[in-house]
Amino acid sequence: MTVGGLQGLVVLAVFVALMVGFLAVNQRWPAHFRRIPAYEALRQAIERAVEAGERVHVSLGTGSVIGPESAPALAGLAALTRIARATSISDRPVVVTTGDGAMAILARDSLRSTYQEVGASELYEPTSGRLLGATPLSYAAGLPAVLANERVSVHVLSGAFGVEAGLAADFGERAGLFVIGGSDDVQAQALFYAVAQHPLIGEEVFASGAYLEVGTMHTASLRAQDFVRFGLIVLILLGVIVRTLEGPL
Amino acid sequence: MRVLRLSAIWAALALGVGLFVLLGYFVDLGFIQNFRLTFLRWAVLLAAAALVVGLANLLGVHWRKVSLTEEGWIYSGVLILSFTVTLVLALVFRPDGQAALFIFNTFQLPLESSLMAVLAVSLLVAGFRLVNRRRDLLSLLFVGTALMVLLGTGPAPGGAEGPVVIALRDFRAWLSQVWAAGGARGILLGVALGATATGLRVLLAADRPYGS
């Protein structure tokens, strides 16, 4: 095993230990996260959509499920279970679109199991998790039809996006929808910041589970994430100081 | 009870396969590497099969719209027709044959280029909308930076060697290489931690995207 491999395993082991540790102390030491206005607005928008009999659309992006870009879409799937639960009392269940066939299957599985859990299996439709297009731009081109024909009022974008992020958010904005967008790609985040009403910056897209109260493990993992981040910041600062002191020597 | 057992089996399978693939990135042992490569090859095959399932689902959605003559059914009809024609031509004359290339170069490429042009206009409008909607320091900074980068990148009317052009070009380089690169690294660090946490949740079966 290389030194780098060992370091990676140690970091992962620390991460897992922190997640389990924070899960254990969650009752006694509850988490207090900073406000993310986009998620607060999303909760209200979902409530309004349910009351008005309108639909929530969740886009899981155009990334493949087997690539490194699958992480934001997996976070989106976790949020999807919460959104599906919240909209299960509505006549119009949530609709999910993606640019990857495997992700569409996962979306359908998540919807089916969530509706079964809340005793609303009749809401599940095989067409509610769809592959819109096999390329990023063909996916974006297919979005306006979904937004217009499915009576969508909330447009949630959580997944891997490239430049098509700008189009995907803009189609929602033009239709006057509530638009929230997050991605792992820096370029897509900049596009969301410019176009979407409620952009998610940095790792905020991965915090959806904790902020939408999907489960205690989501809260624990977000705390672990913050803990490791502070550790990394301290290490980076130490490195800067050491290199600065080394410089003139 | 049966459902519970089945979900435990799926979770155990996901955990086992995930652990082997993850370990393969860190541990250089022959049998772990073999397992990792085998699982990844299976994943690629499954993803290809999932694409076929996804396309069948896409056709099903549009077929239903055509048969129920729902709003916009004509576009669904065009999609089904073009899908069928492309599929048949690619199967008969091979995917890299002249017919498939003709379709790609004549239809898909110009359409996707047009979408990129639409994106340029959309971003311009979004810039104005952003200043109008979120009139705070960050938004003004965002739009101001975008304008400076555009000015420093685009062609100048007085030639490329004027003092103003050189100053703008240097300022753009300083913005993108110092501030933007530094900010992007910070964001990517957070994204990496978020992705790790998401992956570990799936590995620990706290998140079950394959259904519970």
XYZ file of N, CA and C in Angstrom, chain A:
747
model
N 0.842 -1.191 0.000
C 0.000 0.000 0.000
C 0.887 1.255 0.000
N 0.536 2.225 -0.844
C 1.333 3.459 -0.899
C 0.973 4.366 0.282
N 1.825 5.375 0.504
C 1.569 6.335 1.596
C 0.266 7.098 1.322
N 0.101 7.483 0.049
C -1.119 8.206 -0.335
C -2.362 7.374 -0.081
N -2.274 6.068 -0.427
C -3.402 5.159 -0.195
C -3.739 5.039 1.278
N -2.690 4.931 2.090
C -2.879 4.826 3.545
C -3.520 6.101 4.096
N -3.034 7.240 3.611
C -3.606 8.521 4.060
C -5.092 8.604 3.700
N -5.403 8.177 2.474
C -6.803 8.199 2.029
C -7.675 7.333 2.909
N -7.177 6.129 3.229
C -7.954 5.214 4.087
C -8.150 5.799 5.486
N -7.097 6.443 6.005
C -7.190 7.050 7.343
C -8.251 8.157 7.347
N -8.222 9.015 6.309
C -9.209 10.111 6.227
C -10.621 9.535 6.167
N -10.796 8.480 5.354
C -12.123 7.865 5.241
C -12.567 7.262 6.575
N -11.624 6.592 7.255
C -11.950 5.980 8.551
C -12.345 7.057 9.563
N -11.613 8.177 9.559
C -11.944 9.296 10.460
C -13.332 9.837 10.118
N -13.598 9.978 8.826
C -14.891 10.485 8.361
C -16.030 9.591 8.869
N -15.852 8.265 8.676
C -16.898 7.320 9.105
C -17.076 7.376 10.625
N -15.939 7.420 11.340
C -16.010 7.471 12.811
C -16.745 8.727 13.264
N -16.459 9.853 12.606
C -17.133 11.108 12.961
C -18.634 11.027 12.674
N -18.985 10.438 11.526
C -20.411 10.301 11.173
C -21.135 9.474 12.227
N -20.529 8.341 12.590
C -21.159 7.459 13.584
C -21.207 8.155 14.950
N -20.110 8.862 15.280
C -20.051 9.576 16.556
C -21.121 10.653 16.643
N -21.230 11.471 15.615
C -22.242 12.543 15.615
C -23.662 11.965 15.606
N -23.804 10.795 14.975
C -25.126 10.142 14.983
C -25.496 9.734 16.409
N -24.476 9.248 17.153
C -24.724 8.786 18.524
C -25.078 9.945 19.459
N -24.449 11.113 19.252
C -24.696 12.238 20.174
C -25.757 13.213 19.653
N -26.416 12.811 18.579
C -27.370 13.734 17.942
C -28.501 14.165 18.883
N -28.992 13.222 19.712
C -30.098 13.543 20.628
C -29.630 14.512 21.718
N -28.469 14.191 22.290
C -27.977 14.960 23.436
C -27.373 16.301 22.996
N -26.803 16.320 21.815
C -26.101 17.501 21.323
C -26.606 17.817 19.905
N -27.800 18.400 19.817
C -28.389 18.624 18.497
C -27.594 19.636 17.654
N -27.657 19.446 16.354
C -26.880 20.307 15.447
C -27.595 21.626 15.196
N -26.814 22.690 15.045
C -27.359 24.000 14.662
C -26.578 24.472 13.449
N -27.219 24.370 12.304
C -26.535 24.788 11.078
C -26.905 26.234 10.746
N -26.054 26.846 9.939
C -26.358 28.206 9.489
C -27.578 28.170 8.567
N -28.217 29.303 8.428
C -29.394 29.386 7.552
C -28.960 29.285 6.092
N -29.693 28.481 5.332
C -29.529 28.539 3.869
C -30.903 28.951 3.334
N -31.055 30.235 2.964
C -32.380 30.742 2.574
C -33.035 29.931 1.446
N -32.198 29.372 0.542
C -32.757 28.629 -0.598
C -33.585 27.429 -0.119
N -33.099 26.711 0.911
C -33.840 25.540 1.391
C -35.100 25.953 2.154
N -35.019 27.068 2.881
C -36.219 27.559 3.574
C -37.283 27.922 2.544
N -36.840 28.608 1.477
C -37.785 28.992 0.421
C -38.335 27.755 -0.294
N -37.495 26.719 -0.439
C -37.947 25.492 -1.114
C -39.083 24.825 -0.335
N -38.923 24.754 0.979
C -39.979 24.154 1.807
C -41.307 24.873 1.584
N -41.244 26.210 1.612
C -42.477 26.990 1.429
C -43.043 26.799 0.026
N -42.145 26.751 -0.954
C -42.610 26.590 -2.347
C -43.288 25.235 -2.536
N -42.750 24.199 -1.885
C -43.368 22.865 -2.005
C -44.757 22.882 -1.366
N -44.864 23.519 -0.201
C -46.182 23.609 0.458
C -47.188 24.324 -0.444
N -46.734 25.421 -1.046
C -47.628 26.179 -1.938
C -48.033 25.341 -3.138
N -47.075 24.566 -3.686
C -47.373 23.729 -4.856
C -48.413 22.663 -4.503
N -48.261 22.073 -3.323
C -49.218 21.038 -2.895
C -50.612 21.644 -2.743
N -50.667 22.824 -2.107
C -51.964 23.476 -1.903
C -52.614 23.869 -3.229
N -51.801 24.314 -4.185
C -52.342 24.776 -5.470
C -52.553 23.640 -6.465
N -52.206 22.424 -6.075
C -52.366 21.287 -6.987
C -51.397 21.341 -8.150
N -50.211 21.900 -7.876
C -49.194 21.974 -8.933
C -48.072 20.979 -8.641
N -47.231 20.804 -9.628
C -46.245 19.732 -9.530
C -44.839 20.258 -9.203
N -44.054 19.410 -8.525
C -42.638 19.704 -8.291
C -41.827 18.888 -9.293
N -40.892 19.542 -9.960
C -40.013 18.827 -10.886
C -38.605 18.774 -10.300
N -38.042 17.586 -10.227
C -36.675 17.432 -9.732
C -35.797 16.988 -10.896
N -34.756 17.771 -11.170
C -33.810 17.396 -12.219
C -32.543 16.867 -11.562
N -32.140 15.652 -11.956
C -30.942 15.053 -11.368
C -29.708 15.247 -12.250
N -29.841 16.140 -13.228
C -28.680 16.504 -14.035
C -28.371 15.523 -15.145
N -27.193 15.710 -15.725
C -26.846 14.944 -16.918
C -25.642 14.023 -16.691
N -25.226 13.904 -15.445
C -24.063 13.062 -15.152
C -24.427 11.587 -15.077
N -23.404 10.750 -15.312
C -23.619 9.306 -15.277
C -23.585 8.797 -13.835
N -24.306 7.720 -13.587
C -24.345 7.170 -12.234
C -23.032 6.456 -11.888
N -22.263 6.069 -12.901
C -21.020 5.345 -12.615
C -19.791 6.262 -12.628
N -19.998 7.542 -12.843
C -18.867 8.463 -12.860
C -18.735 9.212 -11.544
N -17.643 9.966 -11.386
C -17.473 10.744 -10.141
C -18.516 11.839 -9.996
N -19.214 12.170 -11.096
C -20.204 13.244 -11.056
C -21.559 12.783 -10.506
N -21.598 11.517 -10.055
C -22.883 10.993 -9.581
C -23.262 11.523 -8.198
N -22.269 12.035 -7.438
C -22.528 12.420 -6.045
C -23.647 13.455 -5.882
N -23.632 14.577 -6.639
C -24.728 15.534 -6.427
C -26.095 14.963 -6.797
N -26.119 14.057 -7.790
C -27.397 13.437 -8.154
C -27.871 12.489 -7.047
N -26.917 11.796 -6.398
C -27.290 10.921 -5.269
C -27.831 11.758 -4.110
N -27.215 12.943 -3.898
C -27.750 13.860 -2.879
C -29.142 14.320 -3.293
N -29.317 14.547 -4.599
C -30.630 14.936 -5.115
C -31.668 13.840 -4.917
N -31.229 12.583 -5.044
C -32.149 11.457 -4.826
C -32.626 11.415 -3.375
N -31.692 11.722 -2.444
C -32.081 11.752 -1.022
C -33.111 12.850 -0.791
N -32.872 14.013 -1.404
C -33.849 15.110 -1.278
C -35.171 14.724 -1.932
N -35.053 13.945 -3.028
C -36.262 13.525 -3.740
C -37.208 12.723 -2.836
N -36.625 11.842 -2.018
C -37.485 11.032 -1.132
C -38.281 11.943 -0.189
N -37.629 13.002 0.303
C -38.310 13.948 1.205
C -39.381 14.731 0.447
N -39.041 15.161 -0.769
C -39.995 15.938 -1.575
C -41.189 15.058 -1.960
N -40.899 13.797 -2.324
C -41.988 12.871 -2.698
C -42.916 12.643 -1.506
N -42.316 12.541 -0.311
C -43.118 12.347 0.900
C -44.016 13.576 1.127
N -43.410 14.765 0.972
C -44.153 16.010 1.228
C -45.267 16.217 0.209
N -45.062 15.736 -1.013
C -46.074 15.957 -2.051
C -47.007 14.756 -2.221
N -46.872 13.765 -1.329
C -47.701 12.552 -1.491
C -49.181 12.820 -1.205
N -49.500 13.960 -0.579
C -50.914 14.285 -0.350
C -51.491 15.079 -1.525
N -50.620 15.378 -2.498
C -51.072 16.162 -3.650
C -51.632 15.238 -4.735
N -52.466 15.820 -5.604
C -52.991 15.049 -6.748
C -51.914 14.859 -7.800
N -50.947 15.749 -7.762
C -49.905 15.710 -8.795
C -48.560 15.359 -8.170
N -48.174 14.099 -8.246
C -46.903 13.694 -7.633
C -45.698 14.269 -8.373
N -44.584 14.237 -7.699
C -43.344 14.811 -8.232
C -42.905 14.081 -9.515
N -42.313 14.835 -10.425
C -41.776 14.229 -11.641
C -40.262 14.472 -11.663
N -39.515 13.440 -12.061
C -38.044 13.509 -12.043
C -37.506 13.313 -13.455
N -36.533 14.123 -13.837
C -35.893 13.918 -15.142
C -34.379 13.865 -14.960
N -33.735 13.180 -15.870
C -32.271 13.041 -15.816
C -31.736 12.774 -17.228
N -30.432 12.901 -17.373
C -29.816 12.620 -18.662
C -29.120 11.270 -18.673
N -29.359 10.460 -17.651
C -28.699 9.155 -17.554
C -29.753 8.064 -17.306
N -29.653 7.002 -18.072
C -30.643 5.929 -17.967
C -30.662 5.274 -16.596
N -29.472 4.985 -16.055
C -29.404 4.319 -14.745
C -29.959 5.227 -13.648
N -29.685 6.534 -13.763
C -30.192 7.468 -12.753
C -31.721 7.540 -12.808
N -32.269 7.414 -14.018
C -33.734 7.416 -14.157
C -34.335 6.204 -13.442
N -33.653 5.061 -13.555
C -34.138 3.851 -12.873
C -34.073 4.046 -11.356
N -32.961 4.627 -10.874
C -32.824 4.876 -9.433
C -33.896 5.845 -8.945
N -34.194 6.843 -9.765
C -35.233 7.815 -9.386
C -36.579 7.121 -9.251
N -36.873 6.228 -10.199
C -38.161 5.511 -10.141
C -38.210 4.616 -8.904
N -37.081 3.941 -8.605
C -37.032 3.079 -7.415
C -37.239 3.888 -6.140
N -36.587 5.068 -6.085
C -36.726 5.927 -4.894
C -38.175 6.371 -4.740
N -38.796 6.750 -5.848
C -40.193 7.201 -5.782
C -41.109 6.062 -5.343
N -40.895 4.878 -5.944
C -41.770 3.731 -5.631
C -41.668 3.356 -4.154
N -40.421 3.283 -3.642
C -40.270 2.869 -2.241
C -40.794 3.950 -1.289
N -40.625 5.228 -1.654
C -41.139 6.301 -0.789
C -42.664 6.271 -0.743
N -43.289 6.104 -1.889
C -44.769 6.060 -1.907
C -45.287 4.834 -1.149
N -44.547 3.714 -1.253
C -44.943 2.520 -0.480
C -44.863 2.797 1.016
N -43.779 3.488 1.428
C -43.588 3.777 2.857
C -44.715 4.644 3.413
N -45.184 5.611 2.629
C -46.236 6.512 3.132
C -47.638 5.995 2.802
N -47.710 4.784 2.242
C -49.013 4.181 1.952
C -49.750 4.843 0.808
N -49.000 5.330 -0.171
C -49.638 5.976 -1.327
C -49.073 5.378 -2.618
N -49.072 4.048 -2.681
C -48.465 3.363 -3.836
C -49.132 3.744 -5.152
N -50.414 4.153 -5.073
C -51.143 4.480 -6.306
C -50.574 5.731 -7.004
N -49.777 6.512 -6.262
C -49.201 7.726 -6.858
C -48.046 7.409 -7.808
N -47.473 6.219 -7.643
C -46.304 5.887 -8.461
C -46.696 5.642 -9.914
N -46.000 6.339 -10.797
C -46.185 6.128 -12.241
C -44.824 5.817 -12.849
N -44.754 4.792 -13.704
C -43.446 4.453 -14.295
C -42.852 5.604 -15.110
N -43.677 6.540 -15.532
C -43.171 7.659 -16.345
C -42.756 8.856 -15.490
N -42.833 8.704 -14.164
C -42.489 9.860 -13.318
C -40.973 10.015 -13.136
N -40.190 9.010 -13.519
C -38.728 9.137 -13.532
C -38.268 8.934 -14.958
N -37.844 10.001 -15.613
C -37.617 9.937 -17.063
C -36.199 10.291 -17.479
N -35.771 9.625 -18.533
C -34.564 10.036 -19.249
C -35.045 11.025 -20.304
N -34.536 12.259 -20.266
C -35.028 13.269 -21.221
C -34.209 13.309 -22.497
N -32.909 13.115 -22.352
C -32.046 13.163 -23.528
C -30.712 12.564 -23.156
N -30.062 11.922 -24.119
C -28.823 11.211 -23.800
C -27.598 12.117 -23.786
N -27.720 13.339 -24.343
C -26.600 14.292 -24.285
C -27.038 15.502 -23.448
N -26.088 16.236 -22.863
C -26.462 17.350 -21.987
C -27.399 18.368 -22.646
N -27.091 18.756 -23.888
C -27.921 19.781 -24.518
C -29.273 19.234 -24.976
N -29.318 17.948 -25.375
C -30.624 17.385 -25.737
C -31.491 17.253 -24.490
N -30.833 17.019 -23.340
C -31.590 16.987 -22.077
C -32.198 18.363 -21.811
N -31.363 19.401 -21.967
C -31.857 20.765 -21.720
C -32.971 21.119 -22.693
N -32.837 20.651 -23.942
C -33.858 20.963 -24.953
C -35.203 20.326 -24.612
N -35.154 19.212 -23.898
C -36.407 18.523 -23.548
C -37.118 19.115 -22.343
N -36.421 19.972 -21.594
C -36.997 20.484 -20.336
C -38.231 21.385 -20.505
N -38.229 22.346 -21.455
C -39.397 23.238 -21.534
C -40.721 22.495 -21.693
N -40.705 21.396 -22.454
C -41.950 20.634 -22.649
C -42.437 20.040 -21.330
N -41.511 19.517 -20.528
C -41.886 18.934 -19.229
C -42.449 20.025 -18.317
N -41.759 21.156 -18.256
C -42.178 22.236 -17.355
C -43.545 22.787 -17.758
N -43.789 22.851 -19.058
C -45.057 23.432 -19.515
C -46.213 22.438 -19.416
N -45.972 21.201 -19.838
C -47.090 20.250 -19.942
C -47.459 19.570 -18.633
N -46.526 19.533 -17.669
C -46.806 18.807 -16.422
C -47.322 19.736 -15.320
N -47.573 20.962 -15.653
C -48.068 21.976 -14.696
C -47.122 22.079 -13.490
N -45.879 22.314 -13.809
C -44.837 22.407 -12.776
C -44.788 23.832 -12.215
N -44.606 23.949 -10.900
C -44.414 25.289 -10.317
C -43.113 25.377 -9.521
N -42.526 24.225 -9.194
C -41.255 24.217 -8.464
C -40.240 23.403 -9.271
N -39.124 24.035 -9.583
C -38.123 23.435 -10.478
C -36.830 23.259 -9.670
N -36.561 22.020 -9.238
C -35.391 21.737 -8.394
C -34.302 21.107 -9.256
N -33.140 21.751 -9.300
C -32.025 21.218 -10.094
C -30.922 20.787 -9.137
N -30.720 19.492 -9.014
C -29.696 18.983 -8.107
C -28.996 17.814 -8.779
N -27.816 18.066 -9.309
C -27.096 16.999 -10.004
C -25.889 17.560 -10.716
N -25.294 16.715 -11.544
C -24.130 17.148 -12.312
C -24.603 17.869 -13.562
N -24.175 19.111 -13.707
C -24.522 19.905 -14.887
C -23.249 20.530 -15.440
N -23.265 20.805 -16.725
C -22.204 21.592 -17.338
C -22.806 22.923 -17.744
N -22.513 23.356 -18.969
C -23.056 24.643 -19.417
C -24.571 24.608 -19.578
N -25.135 23.391 -19.707
C -26.590 23.293 -19.872
C -27.329 23.753 -18.612
N -26.583 23.940 -17.511
C -27.199 24.415 -16.264
C -27.882 25.762 -16.495
N -27.218 26.627 -17.280
C -27.780 27.949 -17.553
C -29.113 27.839 -18.254
N -29.184 26.953 -19.253
C -30.432 26.772 -19.999
C -31.502 26.149 -19.116
N -31.098 25.106 -18.360
C -32.063 24.384 -17.527
C -32.711 25.324 -16.506
N -31.917 26.208 -15.917
C -32.476 27.153 -14.944
C -33.271 28.246 -15.645
N -32.762 28.694 -16.786
C -33.426 29.798 -17.491
C -34.818 29.405 -17.990
N -34.967 28.147 -18.428
C -36.300 27.708 -18.882
C -37.311 27.815 -17.737
N -36.861 27.485 -16.531
C -37.737 27.601 -15.364
C -38.041 29.044 -15.022
N -37.025 29.895 -15.090
C -37.209 31.316 -14.774
C -38.170 31.968 -15.757
N -38.007 31.639 -17.030
C -38.881 32.222 -18.051
C -40.331 31.806 -17.852
N -40.520 30.586 -17.331
C -41.889 30.106 -17.096
C -42.434 30.630 -15.765
N -41.645 31.422 -15.050
C -42.094 32.008 -13.784
C -42.160 31.009 -12.645
N -41.325 29.984 -12.683
C -41.346 28.954 -11.646
C -40.396 29.314 -10.500
N -40.556 28.607 -9.391
C -39.578 28.692 -8.306
C -38.387 27.837 -8.745
N -37.209 28.432 -8.850
C -36.041 27.691 -9.363
C -34.944 27.653 -8.304
N -34.523 26.447 -7.943
C -33.389 26.265 -7.038
C -32.402 25.345 -7.753
N -31.127 25.727 -7.773
C -30.162 24.943 -8.542
C -28.837 24.762 -7.830
N -28.332 23.535 -7.826
C -27.031 23.238 -7.238
C -26.332 22.165 -8.033
N -24.998 22.260 -8.074
C -24.208 21.283 -8.819
C -22.824 21.163 -8.187
N -22.085 20.141 -8.589
C -20.719 20.000 -8.093
C -19.734 20.762 -8.977
N -20.187 21.189 -10.146
C -19.314 21.838 -11.110
C -19.258 23.349 -10.847
N -18.059 23.906 -10.779
C -17.906 25.330 -10.450
C -18.541 26.210 -11.525
N -18.346 25.808 -12.779
C -18.907 26.574 -13.897
C -20.442 26.597 -13.819
N -21.008 25.429 -13.533
C -22.473 25.340 -13.431
C -22.980 26.159 -12.242
N -22.208 26.178 -11.166
C -22.612 26.971 -9.998
C -22.654 28.461 -10.348
N -21.664 28.905 -11.138
C -21.654 30.312 -11.561
C -22.875 30.610 -12.425
N -23.225 29.659 -13.297
C -24.403 29.847 -14.146
C -25.674 29.890 -13.301
N -25.761 28.997 -12.312
C -26.933 29.012 -11.423
C -27.013 30.334 -10.667
N -25.846 30.832 -10.242
C -25.838 32.091 -9.485
C -26.406 33.221 -10.336
N -26.062 33.190 -11.632
C -26.528 34.264 -12.515
C -27.996 34.090 -12.895
N -28.417 32.853 -13.090
C -29.738 32.633 -13.693
C -30.814 32.274 -12.675
N -30.485 31.386 -11.728
C -31.541 30.848 -10.850
C -31.877 31.811 -9.710
N -33.134 31.746 -9.316
C -33.628 32.582 -8.219
C -32.937 32.191 -6.902
N -32.727 30.891 -6.710
C -32.145 30.391 -5.464
C -30.965 29.462 -5.785
N -29.774 30.033 -5.970
C -28.616 29.181 -6.285
C -28.032 28.543 -5.029
N -27.485 27.349 -5.202
C -26.778 26.667 -4.109
C -25.294 26.702 -4.443
N -24.506 27.293 -3.569
C -23.087 27.506 -3.862
C -22.242 26.516 -3.064
N -21.145 26.084 -3.695
C -20.212 25.182 -3.020
C -20.869 23.844 -2.723
N -20.693 23.401 -1.463
C -21.196 22.077 -1.102
C -22.644 22.123 -0.611
N -23.305 23.283 -0.759
C -24.692 23.406 -0.268
C -25.613 22.371 -0.909
N -25.289 21.983 -2.145
C -26.129 20.994 -2.827
C -26.110 19.649 -2.079
N -24.997 19.372 -1.398
C -24.889 18.105 -0.653
C -25.559 18.173 0.721
N -25.946 19.377 1.119
C -26.545 19.550 2.452
C -28.064 19.420 2.408
N -28.608 19.118 1.231
C -30.078 19.096 1.092
C -30.721 18.108 2.065
N -30.093 16.950 2.250
C -30.662 15.929 3.140
C -30.802 16.431 4.568
N -29.753 17.139 5.055
C -29.786 17.650 6.436
C -30.796 18.784 6.566
N -30.842 19.674 5.591
C -31.728 20.838 5.681
C -33.191 20.479 5.432
N -33.423 19.433 4.648
C -34.813 19.017 4.398
C -35.239 17.904 5.360
N -34.371 17.587 6.318
C -34.650 16.599 7.365
C -35.008 15.228 6.802
N -34.110 14.732 5.950
C -34.305 13.392 5.377
C -34.052 12.319 6.432
N -33.053 12.549 7.276
C -32.737 11.571 8.323
C -31.597 12.059 9.188
N -31.413 11.417 10.345
C -30.379 11.877 11.279
C -28.969 11.635 10.726
N -28.829 10.609 9.862
C -27.517 10.345 9.284
C -27.055 11.511 8.395
N -28.018 12.176 7.769
C -27.677 13.334 6.937
C -27.143 14.477 7.798
N -27.785 14.675 8.946
C -27.320 15.711 9.868
C -25.922 15.349 10.379
N -25.758 14.065 10.752
C -24.463 13.618 11.289
C -23.371 13.760 10.239
N -23.678 13.407 8.995
C -22.640 13.470 7.954
C -22.276 14.914 7.644
N -23.252 15.826 7.737
C -22.944 17.243 7.498
C -22.046 17.797 8.610
N -22.300 17.347 9.825
C -21.439 17.782 10.943
C -20.025 17.228 10.767
N -19.949 15.955 10.344
C -18.632 15.343 10.101
C -17.892 16.099 9.002
N -18.644 16.464 7.960
C -18.084 17.208 6.832
C -17.497 18.540 7.316
N -18.249 19.254 8.147
C -17.776 20.542 8.682
C -16.539 20.345 9.538
N -16.560 19.277 10.337
C -15.437 18.985 11.227
C -14.159 18.730 10.408
N -14.285 17.888 9.387
C -13.114 17.565 8.541
C -12.649 18.819 7.806
N -13.598 19.640 7.381
C -13.234 20.865 6.661
C -12.383 21.783 7.542
N -12.826 21.958 8.799
C -12.048 22.804 9.708
C -10.655 22.220 9.924
N -10.577 20.887 10.013
C -9.277 20.226 10.142
C -8.385 20.536 8.946
N -8.981 20.466 7.747
C -8.210 20.746 6.522
C -7.758 22.196 6.472
N -8.651 23.103 6.911
C -8.291 24.534 6.897
C -7.101 24.772 7.831
N -7.156 24.148 9.004
C -6.044 24.296 9.960
C -4.751 23.761 9.346
N -4.855 22.589 8.675
C -3.659 22.004 8.043
C -3.115 22.903 6.940
N -4.013 23.473 6.139
C -3.573 24.369 5.051
C -2.872 25.598 5.637
N -3.483 26.183 6.690
C -2.879 27.366 7.315
C -1.511 27.034 7.914
N -1.432 25.863 8.545
C -0.141 25.432 9.109
C 0.900 25.283 7.999
N 0.465 24.689 6.890
C 1.366 24.512 5.747
C 1.865 25.850 5.222
N 0.950 26.827 5.136
C 1.326 28.165 4.646
C 2.360 28.789 5.590
N 2.090 28.658 6.898
C 3.012 29.257 7.885
C 4.390 28.595 7.796
N 4.398 27.255 7.739
C 5.678 26.518 7.692
C 6.461 26.897 6.445
N 5.765 26.941 5.284
C 6.466 27.287 4.034
C 6.977 28.722 4.048
N 6.166 29.616 4.682
C 6.585 31.017 4.748
C 7.842 31.155 5.611
N 7.860 30.424 6.728
C 9.026 30.493 7.606
C 10.247 29.840 6.970
N 9.991 28.783 6.178
C 11.087 28.079 5.486
C 11.726 28.944 4.405
N 10.893 29.814 3.783
C 11.293 30.578 2.601
C 12.653 31.235 2.687
N 12.853 32.141 3.646
C 14.124 32.875 3.645
C 15.317 32.035 4.077
N 15.055 30.833 4.660
C 16.169 30.030 5.180
C 16.962 29.350 4.068
